[in-house]
Amino acid sequence: MSGSNKEVENPASSEGEAKKEKPKTQIYLFFGSQTGTSEGICSALSSHFKSTGLVPEVVDLEDWDEDTHEEWSEKIRDPDSLSLFFMATYGEGEPTDNAQEFVKRLKEGDGFEGVNFGVFGLGNTQYEFYNAMGKLVNEKLESNGGVRVVEYGMGDDDKNLEEDYEQWKEEKLLPAVTKMFGTTSSSASSGKPENEVKVAMGSSSSTSSTPNPSSKYLWDAVPCKVGKNRELLQDTLSDANSTRHVEVTMPKSVKYYTADNAGVLAPNDSAIVAKMAAKVNQKLSDSFTLSSSSGRIPFPSPCTVEECFSFYCDLTTPPRRSELKNLANYCQPGLTKDTLLRFATKEGKEAFESKILSPYVGWGQLLTDLCKDVDLSLEDVINLLPRMQPRYYTISSSSKVHPSSMHLTVAVTKGVNTATSKPYAGLCSSHIAESSKLRVFVKDSTFRLPDDSKPIIMIGPGTGFAPMRAFLQERVARKAKGRNVLFFGCRREKEDFIYKDEIEAWESSKNVEVHKAFSREGKEKVYVQHLLSKESALVKELLELGASIYICGGTKMGKDVVDAIKKSVGEDVVKQLTADKRLVQELWA
Ligand SMILES: Cc1cc2nc3c(=O)[nH]c(=O)nc-3n(C[C@H](O)[C@H](O)[C@H](O)COP(=O)(O)O)c2cc1C
């Protein structure tokens, strides 16, 4: 396995000729990313370094595994190179999927002696294990003999991660890079960068390209038909809320485990897709083929311009400031270029927030409205735009009971943009609510049922009930002997008690014991954590019988629930339960 997502190829050691042609990598940019933020940071940073004459290489940590460990270790121990790690944290302080193997090798310890490194952690203070991965990688690289060349930095996605990153970049990273590599020339900064991914119009099928690991899901997502689709809220009028129960029929090739996650790709709005095609002077039906010097391509091809702008490029999310700087490299000198460059500076931050971020101006609108005068080819745009990110939903059905369909429980996001006073709807949740076809793929989850004899305690208020519904279906079908205890919560019994009929049927057939918290029915607000405190003796009793605890819902609820359990059974027990994977959480901020 060649093992790298190269932007610049390394010299082939046996070929003297190649050595002369290919510049040696000076800065490795490794990313551990789940939803693309650290990957986006690396690619913008790579463009920046290139523009100053340095030779960077962006590497997906997916490429660092048992087979490639030695190869990477040798590369990054080159004393003339610097390795930067951009690490996001997930789950209970765990690495992203693509960084699992790398973190395993790092914990084992060998192969990092003398590595010049810097780490930036990406996290969110709403989670208990804030930036655990960034901190771990930073500490382990040092304790394994690495040399910290750039001070550790981290960003908080609950506040302003981009600002944290920009500050770290300006104050810590760039001075350290200048110190290590000397003053770098900025001669290349005014020119258009060389595109890594190449586009050939037509449907040549002779390419031998393989997927970029970080966007492999774009190959995995398959079109599925939607069967039943019904409203779960009894009262949808009060504040225009809606929660849908959607049944997705899968082709035979798609399998899932009970309570896995479904990744859903929602297409961009067709009007903006058409505008983008016109912007790059292509017809929607034109097809093209991708290639790149590394052999890795960012999305399936051959494909049509329509597919590319509908499913593979994110046209909806606003760009980051650092990405605007990159876009400016594609502009001729003039007002647009100056504006983009100004947005990317400290002084232009407020203007960027009021003109781009607050009104939620996505990439599509930016390129077709605000950058009308900027001449961009299809190839330029594919290299500039971030990939479409999937949204994940915990599957709310059992694969034993429903082997050929997966059920989704989806709260439809709606609101009014305070900057523009215009209503908005979440791209993916409204797509799921309204479509007869969805592009879906399956992703492993941390929720796994224990032995049928063991009790389970499920805490799932609101749509957090999704995996619990899957568990209940499965346990009932398996006639599991272990007790099923559910803590469910919502506002009011007659308003948003989702799956009320199913829960009550399981309750009356003695398949589940339910503790319900209706937060807005009494004088005092009652939440699931209050019920858990009240039922402390029951929780202890079930834990003694070997129960597993599952928590799903918002981060605030998760924290309060874990605190309530800590109060009942003590911190050490909770620590042990977590280590044994008998206390598992899937939370969203
Ligand atoms: C399901 C989920 C779990 C998360 N868990 C944590 C966590 O335990 N600790 C933390 O600091 N941040 C956590 N985060 C926040 C992400 O690390 C943060 O948003 C980061 O910017 C994502 O980077 P990426 O887009 O490159 O994956 C979590 C985010 C999600 C969606």
mmCIF file with all atom_site columns, N, CA, C and O in Angstrom, residues 173-210:
data_model
loop_
_atom_site.group_PDB
_atom_site.id
_atom_site.type_symbol
_atom_site.label_atom_id
_atom_site.label_alt_id
_atom_site.label_comp_id
_atom_site.label_asym_id
_atom_site.label_entity_id
_atom_site.label_seq_id
_atom_site.pdbx_PDB_ins_code
_atom_site.Cartn_x
_atom_site.Cartn_y
_atom_site.Cartn_z
_atom_site.occupancy
_atom_site.B_iso_or_equiv
_atom_site.pdbx_formal_charge
_atom_site.auth_seq_id
_atom_site.auth_comp_id
_atom_site.auth_asym_id
_atom_site.auth_atom_id
_atom_site.pdbx_PDB_model_num
ATOM 1   N N  . LEU A 1 173 ? 1.708   29.005 15.133  1.00 0.00 ? 173 LEU A N  1
ATOM 2   C CA . LEU A 1 173 ? 2.152   28.169 14.011  1.00 0.00 ? 173 LEU A CA 1
ATOM 3   C C  . LEU A 1 173 ? 3.078   28.917 13.048  1.00 0.00 ? 173 LEU A C  1
ATOM 4   O O  . LEU A 1 173 ? 4.203   28.481 12.800  1.00 0.00 ? 173 LEU A O  1
ATOM 5   N N  . LEU A 1 174 ? 2.587   30.052 12.505  1.00 0.00 ? 174 LEU A N  1
ATOM 6   C CA . LEU A 1 174 ? 3.376   30.709 11.449  1.00 0.00 ? 174 LEU A CA 1
ATOM 7   C C  . LEU A 1 174 ? 4.743   31.193 11.953  1.00 0.00 ? 174 LEU A C  1
ATOM 8   O O  . LEU A 1 174 ? 5.753   30.991 11.267  1.00 0.00 ? 174 LEU A O  1
ATOM 9   N N  . PRO A 1 175 ? 4.825   31.779 13.179  1.00 0.00 ? 175 PRO A N  1
ATOM 10  C CA . PRO A 1 175 ? 6.162   32.136 13.658  1.00 0.00 ? 175 PRO A CA 1
ATOM 11  C C  . PRO A 1 175 ? 7.086   30.917 13.772  1.00 0.00 ? 175 PRO A C  1
ATOM 12  O O  . PRO A 1 175 ? 8.259   30.975 13.405  1.00 0.00 ? 175 PRO A O  1
ATOM 13  N N  . ALA A 1 176 ? 6.534   29.781 14.221  1.00 0.00 ? 176 ALA A N  1
ATOM 14  C CA . ALA A 1 176 ? 7.372   28.583 14.353  1.00 0.00 ? 176 ALA A CA 1
ATOM 15  C C  . ALA A 1 176 ? 7.827   28.075 12.988  1.00 0.00 ? 176 ALA A C  1
ATOM 16  O O  . ALA A 1 176 ? 8.971   27.646 12.817  1.00 0.00 ? 176 ALA A O  1
ATOM 17  N N  . VAL A 1 177 ? 6.924   28.157 11.999  1.00 0.00 ? 177 VAL A N  1
ATOM 18  C CA . VAL A 1 177 ? 7.271   27.705 10.648  1.00 0.00 ? 177 VAL A CA 1
ATOM 19  C C  . VAL A 1 177 ? 8.354   28.614 10.059  1.00 0.00 ? 177 VAL A C  1
ATOM 20  O O  . VAL A 1 177 ? 9.331   28.159 9.454   1.00 0.00 ? 177 VAL A O  1
ATOM 21  N N  . THR A 1 178 ? 8.189   29.923 10.272  1.00 0.00 ? 178 THR A N  1
ATOM 22  C CA . THR A 1 178 ? 9.197   30.866 9.759   1.00 0.00 ? 178 THR A CA 1
ATOM 23  C C  . THR A 1 178 ? 10.552  30.591 10.409  1.00 0.00 ? 178 THR A C  1
ATOM 24  O O  . THR A 1 178 ? 11.591  30.597 9.752   1.00 0.00 ? 178 THR A O  1
ATOM 25  N N  . LYS A 1 179 ? 10.521  30.295 11.720  1.00 0.00 ? 179 LYS A N  1
ATOM 26  C CA . LYS A 1 179 ? 11.777  30.030 12.435  1.00 0.00 ? 179 LYS A CA 1
ATOM 27  C C  . LYS A 1 179 ? 12.448  28.767 11.873  1.00 0.00 ? 179 LYS A C  1
ATOM 28  O O  . LYS A 1 179 ? 13.657  28.726 11.675  1.00 0.00 ? 179 LYS A O  1
ATOM 29  N N  . MET A 1 180 ? 11.639  27.765 11.607  1.00 0.00 ? 180 MET A N  1
ATOM 30  C CA . MET A 1 180 ? 12.211  26.493 11.166  1.00 0.00 ? 180 MET A CA 1
ATOM 31  C C  . MET A 1 180 ? 12.690  26.528 9.715   1.00 0.00 ? 180 MET A C  1
ATOM 32  O O  . MET A 1 180 ? 13.739  25.998 9.393   1.00 0.00 ? 180 MET A O  1
ATOM 33  N N  . PHE A 1 181 ? 11.881  27.173 8.841   1.00 0.00 ? 181 PHE A N  1
ATOM 34  C CA . PHE A 1 181 ? 12.224  27.116 7.414   1.00 0.00 ? 181 PHE A CA 1
ATOM 35  C C  . PHE A 1 181 ? 12.786  28.425 6.883   1.00 0.00 ? 181 PHE A C  1
ATOM 36  O O  . PHE A 1 181 ? 13.028  28.559 5.688   1.00 0.00 ? 181 PHE A O  1
ATOM 37  N N  . GLY A 1 182 ? 12.960  29.406 7.758   1.00 0.00 ? 182 GLY A N  1
ATOM 38  C CA . GLY A 1 182 ? 13.473  30.701 7.330   1.00 0.00 ? 182 GLY A CA 1
ATOM 39  C C  . GLY A 1 182 ? 12.375  31.488 6.635   1.00 0.00 ? 182 GLY A C  1
ATOM 40  O O  . GLY A 1 182 ? 11.244  31.010 6.501   1.00 0.00 ? 182 GLY A O  1
ATOM 41  N N  . THR A 1 183 ? 12.695  32.691 6.211   1.00 0.00 ? 183 THR A N  1
ATOM 42  C CA . THR A 1 183 ? 11.678  33.507 5.545   1.00 0.00 ? 183 THR A CA 1
ATOM 43  C C  . THR A 1 183 ? 11.367  32.862 4.211   1.00 0.00 ? 183 THR A C  1
ATOM 44  O O  . THR A 1 183 ? 12.269  32.534 3.446   1.00 0.00 ? 183 THR A O  1
ATOM 45  N N  . THR A 1 184 ? 10.086  32.662 3.962   1.00 0.00 ? 184 THR A N  1
ATOM 46  C CA . THR A 1 184 ? 9.725   31.986 2.721   1.00 0.00 ? 184 THR A CA 1
ATOM 47  C C  . THR A 1 184 ? 9.257   33.014 1.697   1.00 0.00 ? 184 THR A C  1
ATOM 48  O O  . THR A 1 184 ? 8.673   34.029 2.049   1.00 0.00 ? 184 THR A O  1
ATOM 49  N N  . SER A 1 185 ? 9.526   32.706 0.446   1.00 0.00 ? 185 SER A N  1
ATOM 50  C CA . SER A 1 185 ? 9.148   33.659 -0.606  1.00 0.00 ? 185 SER A CA 1
ATOM 51  C C  . SER A 1 185 ? 7.638   33.633 -0.804  1.00 0.00 ? 185 SER A C  1
ATOM 52  O O  . SER A 1 185 ? 6.991   32.605 -0.629  1.00 0.00 ? 185 SER A O  1
ATOM 53  N N  . SER A 1 186 ? 7.056   34.765 -1.121  1.00 0.00 ? 186 SER A N  1
ATOM 54  C CA . SER A 1 186 ? 5.613   34.780 -1.357  1.00 0.00 ? 186 SER A CA 1
ATOM 55  C C  . SER A 1 186 ? 5.330   34.991 -2.838  1.00 0.00 ? 186 SER A C  1
ATOM 56  O O  . SER A 1 186 ? 4.274   35.437 -3.222  1.00 0.00 ? 186 SER A O  1
ATOM 57  N N  . SER A 1 187 ? 6.338   34.656 -3.674  1.00 0.00 ? 187 SER A N  1
ATOM 58  C CA . SER A 1 187 ? 6.204   34.926 -5.101  1.00 0.00 ? 187 SER A CA 1
ATOM 59  C C  . SER A 1 187 ? 5.001   34.216 -5.717  1.00 0.00 ? 187 SER A C  1
ATOM 60  O O  . SER A 1 187 ? 4.360   34.731 -6.610  1.00 0.00 ? 187 SER A O  1
ATOM 61  N N  . ALA A 1 188 ? 4.706   33.014 -5.180  1.00 0.00 ? 188 ALA A N  1
ATOM 62  C CA . ALA A 1 188 ? 3.631   32.239 -5.804  1.00 0.00 ? 188 ALA A CA 1
ATOM 63  C C  . ALA A 1 188 ? 2.251   32.691 -5.358  1.00 0.00 ? 188 ALA A C  1
ATOM 64  O O  . ALA A 1 188 ? 1.257   32.280 -5.903  1.00 0.00 ? 188 ALA A O  1
ATOM 65  N N  . SER A 1 189 ? 2.202   33.575 -4.335  1.00 0.00 ? 189 SER A N  1
ATOM 66  C CA . SER A 1 189 ? 0.919   33.851 -3.705  1.00 0.00 ? 189 SER A CA 1
ATOM 67  C C  . SER A 1 189 ? -0.096  34.540 -4.623  1.00 0.00 ? 189 SER A C  1
ATOM 68  O O  . SER A 1 189 ? -1.284  34.414 -4.429  1.00 0.00 ? 189 SER A O  1
ATOM 69  N N  . SER A 1 190 ? 0.407   35.282 -5.646  1.00 0.00 ? 190 SER A N  1
ATOM 70  C CA . SER A 1 190 ? -0.551  35.991 -6.474  1.00 0.00 ? 190 SER A CA 1
ATOM 71  C C  . SER A 1 190 ? -1.141  35.101 -7.569  1.00 0.00 ? 190 SER A C  1
ATOM 72  O O  . SER A 1 190 ? -2.181  35.392 -8.117  1.00 0.00 ? 190 SER A O  1
ATOM 73  N N  . GLY A 1 191 ? -0.481  33.983 -7.851  1.00 0.00 ? 191 GLY A N  1
ATOM 74  C CA . GLY A 1 191 ? -0.934  33.155 -8.961  1.00 0.00 ? 191 GLY A CA 1
ATOM 75  C C  . GLY A 1 191 ? -2.005  32.163 -8.563  1.00 0.00 ? 191 GLY A C  1
ATOM 76  O O  . GLY A 1 191 ? -2.219  31.896 -7.390  1.00 0.00 ? 191 GLY A O  1
ATOM 77  N N  . LYS A 1 192 ? -2.676  31.613 -9.601  1.00 0.00 ? 192 LYS A N  1
ATOM 78  C CA . LYS A 1 192 ? -3.672  30.590 -9.364  1.00 0.00 ? 192 LYS A CA 1
ATOM 79  C C  . LYS A 1 192 ? -2.951  29.291 -9.009  1.00 0.00 ? 192 LYS A C  1
ATOM 80  O O  . LYS A 1 192 ? -2.023  28.893 -9.714  1.00 0.00 ? 192 LYS A O  1
ATOM 81  N N  . PRO A 1 193 ? -3.368  28.618 -7.915  1.00 0.00 ? 193 PRO A N  1
ATOM 82  C CA . PRO A 1 193 ? -2.656  27.393 -7.541  1.00 0.00 ? 193 PRO A CA 1
ATOM 83  C C  . PRO A 1 193 ? -2.864  26.278 -8.574  1.00 0.00 ? 193 PRO A C  1
ATOM 84  O O  . PRO A 1 193 ? -3.868  26.270 -9.287  1.00 0.00 ? 193 PRO A O  1
ATOM 85  N N  . GLU A 1 194 ? -1.906  25.380 -8.617  1.00 0.00 ? 194 GLU A N  1
ATOM 86  C CA . GLU A 1 194 ? -2.008  24.195 -9.475  1.00 0.00 ? 194 GLU A CA 1
ATOM 87  C C  . GLU A 1 194 ? -3.087  23.295 -8.850  1.00 0.00 ? 194 GLU A C  1
ATOM 88  O O  . GLU A 1 194 ? -3.031  22.995 -7.663  1.00 0.00 ? 194 GLU A O  1
ATOM 89  N N  . ASN A 1 195 ? -4.100  22.919 -9.647  1.00 0.00 ? 195 ASN A N  1
ATOM 90  C CA . ASN A 1 195 ? -5.158  22.068 -9.100  1.00 0.00 ? 195 ASN A CA 1
ATOM 91  C C  . ASN A 1 195 ? -4.671  20.637 -8.906  1.00 0.00 ? 195 ASN A C  1
ATOM 92  O O  . ASN A 1 195 ? -4.101  20.044 -9.829  1.00 0.00 ? 195 ASN A O  1
ATOM 93  N N  . GLU A 1 196 ? -4.912  20.104 -7.716  1.00 0.00 ? 196 GLU A N  1
ATOM 94  C CA . GLU A 1 196 ? -4.497  18.728 -7.422  1.00 0.00 ? 196 GLU A CA 1
ATOM 95  C C  . GLU A 1 196 ? -5.380  17.726 -8.185  1.00 0.00 ? 196 GLU A C  1
ATOM 96  O O  . GLU A 1 196 ? -4.904  16.779 -8.783  1.00 0.00 ? 196 GLU A O  1
ATOM 97  N N  . VAL A 1 197 ? -6.688  17.983 -8.165  1.00 0.00 ? 197 VAL A N  1
ATOM 98  C CA . VAL A 1 197 ? -7.625  17.081 -8.845  1.00 0.00 ? 197 VAL A CA 1
ATOM 99  C C  . VAL A 1 197 ? -7.873  17.616 -10.252 1.00 0.00 ? 197 VAL A C  1
ATOM 100 O O  . VAL A 1 197 ? -8.177  18.794 -10.429 1.00 0.00 ? 197 VAL A O  1
ATOM 101 N N  . LYS A 1 198 ? -7.704  16.739 -11.237 1.00 0.00 ? 198 LYS A N  1
ATOM 102 C CA . LYS A 1 198 ? -7.883  17.156 -12.647 1.00 0.00 ? 198 LYS A CA 1
ATOM 103 C C  . LYS A 1 198 ? -9.224  16.663 -13.182 1.00 0.00 ? 198 LYS A C  1
ATOM 104 O O  . LYS A 1 198 ? -9.692  15.580 -12.783 1.00 0.00 ? 198 LYS A O  1
ATOM 105 N N  . VAL A 1 199 ? -9.801  17.469 -14.062 1.00 0.00 ? 199 VAL A N  1
ATOM 106 C CA . VAL A 1 199 ? -11.091 17.120 -14.665 1.00 0.00 ? 199 VAL A CA 1
ATOM 107 C C  . VAL A 1 199 ? -10.906 16.924 -16.164 1.00 0.00 ? 199 VAL A C  1
ATOM 108 O O  . VAL A 1 199 ? -10.338 17.785 -16.833 1.00 0.00 ? 199 VAL A O  1
ATOM 109 N N  . ALA A 1 200 ? -11.389 15.787 -16.690 1.00 0.00 ? 200 ALA A N  1
ATOM 110 C CA . ALA A 1 200 ? -11.421 15.587 -18.141 1.00 0.00 ? 200 ALA A CA 1
ATOM 111 C C  . ALA A 1 200 ? -12.878 15.424 -18.537 1.00 0.00 ? 200 ALA A C  1
ATOM 112 O O  . ALA A 1 200 ? -13.555 14.520 -18.026 1.00 0.00 ? 200 ALA A O  1
ATOM 113 N N  . MET A 1 201 ? -13.349 16.313 -19.427 1.00 0.00 ? 201 MET A N  1
ATOM 114 C CA . MET A 1 201 ? -14.758 16.220 -19.817 1.00 0.00 ? 201 MET A CA 1
ATOM 115 C C  . MET A 1 201 ? -14.956 14.935 -20.623 1.00 0.00 ? 201 MET A C  1
ATOM 116 O O  . MET A 1 201 ? -14.063 14.498 -21.341 1.00 0.00 ? 201 MET A O  1
ATOM 117 N N  . GLY A 1 202 ? -16.097 14.286 -20.414 1.00 0.00 ? 202 GLY A N  1
ATOM 118 C CA . GLY A 1 202 ? -16.376 13.006 -21.062 1.00 0.00 ? 202 GLY A CA 1
ATOM 119 C C  . GLY A 1 202 ? -16.349 11.890 -20.042 1.00 0.00 ? 202 GLY A C  1
ATOM 120 O O  . GLY A 1 202 ? -15.968 12.098 -18.888 1.00 0.00 ? 202 GLY A O  1
ATOM 121 N N  . SER A 1 203 ? -16.757 10.701 -20.485 1.00 0.00 ? 203 SER A N  1
ATOM 122 C CA . SER A 1 203 ? -16.910 9.594  -19.532 1.00 0.00 ? 203 SER A CA 1
ATOM 123 C C  . SER A 1 203 ? -15.842 8.543  -19.711 1.00 0.00 ? 203 SER A C  1
ATOM 124 O O  . SER A 1 203 ? -16.136 7.364  -19.799 1.00 0.00 ? 203 SER A O  1
ATOM 125 N N  . SER A 1 204 ? -14.592 8.965  -19.770 1.00 0.00 ? 204 SER A N  1
ATOM 126 C CA . SER A 1 204 ? -13.524 7.972  -19.900 1.00 0.00 ? 204 SER A CA 1
ATOM 127 C C  . SER A 1 204 ? -13.592 7.024  -18.721 1.00 0.00 ? 204 SER A C  1
ATOM 128 O O  . SER A 1 204 ? -13.683 7.449  -17.575 1.00 0.00 ? 204 SER A O  1
ATOM 129 N N  . SER A 1 205 ? -13.559 5.736  -18.994 1.00 0.00 ? 205 SER A N  1
ATOM 130 C CA . SER A 1 205 ? -13.653 4.788  -17.878 1.00 0.00 ? 205 SER A CA 1
ATOM 131 C C  . SER A 1 205 ? -12.305 4.129  -17.626 1.00 0.00 ? 205 SER A C  1
ATOM 132 O O  . SER A 1 205 ? -12.194 3.169  -16.900 1.00 0.00 ? 205 SER A O  1
ATOM 133 N N  . SER A 1 206 ? -11.256 4.704  -18.254 1.00 0.00 ? 206 SER A N  1
ATOM 134 C CA . SER A 1 206 ? -9.956  4.041  -18.142 1.00 0.00 ? 206 SER A CA 1
ATOM 135 C C  . SER A 1 206 ? -9.148  4.501  -16.935 1.00 0.00 ? 206 SER A C  1
ATOM 136 O O  . SER A 1 206 ? -7.999  4.171  -16.796 1.00 0.00 ? 206 SER A O  1
ATOM 137 N N  . THR A 1 207 ? -9.735  5.283  -16.045 1.00 0.00 ? 207 THR A N  1
ATOM 138 C CA . THR A 1 207 ? -8.970  5.764  -14.894 1.00 0.00 ? 207 THR A CA 1
ATOM 139 C C  . THR A 1 207 ? -8.833  4.660  -13.844 1.00 0.00 ? 207 THR A C  1
ATOM 140 O O  . THR A 1 207 ? -9.711  3.840  -13.668 1.00 0.00 ? 207 THR A O  1
ATOM 141 N N  . SER A 1 208 ? -7.677  4.681  -13.159 1.00 0.00 ? 208 SER A N  1
ATOM 142 C CA . SER A 1 208 ? -7.475  3.678  -12.122 1.00 0.00 ? 208 SER A CA 1
ATOM 143 C C  . SER A 1 208 ? -7.480  4.355  -10.755 1.00 0.00 ? 208 SER A C  1
ATOM 144 O O  . SER A 1 208 ? -6.703  4.031  -9.885  1.00 0.00 ? 208 SER A O  1
ATOM 145 N N  . SER A 1 209 ? -8.332  5.355  -10.599 1.00 0.00 ? 209 SER A N  1
ATOM 146 C CA . SER A 1 209 ? -8.335  6.119  -9.353  1.00 0.00 ? 209 SER A CA 1
ATOM 147 C C  . SER A 1 209 ? -9.055  5.376  -8.240  1.00 0.00 ? 209 SER A C  1
ATOM 148 O O  . SER A 1 209 ? -9.976  4.614  -8.477  1.00 0.00 ? 209 SER A O  1
ATOM 149 N N  . THR A 1 210 ? -8.604  5.640  -7.007  1.00 0.00 ? 210 THR A N  1
ATOM 150 C CA . THR A 1 210 ? -9.272  5.050  -5.841  1.00 0.00 ? 210 THR A CA 1
ATOM 151 C C  . THR A 1 210 ? -9.852  6.185  -4.983  1.00 0.00 ? 210 THR A C  1
ATOM 152 O O  . THR A 1 210 ? -9.382  7.325  -5.049  1.00 0.00 ? 210 THR A O  1
#
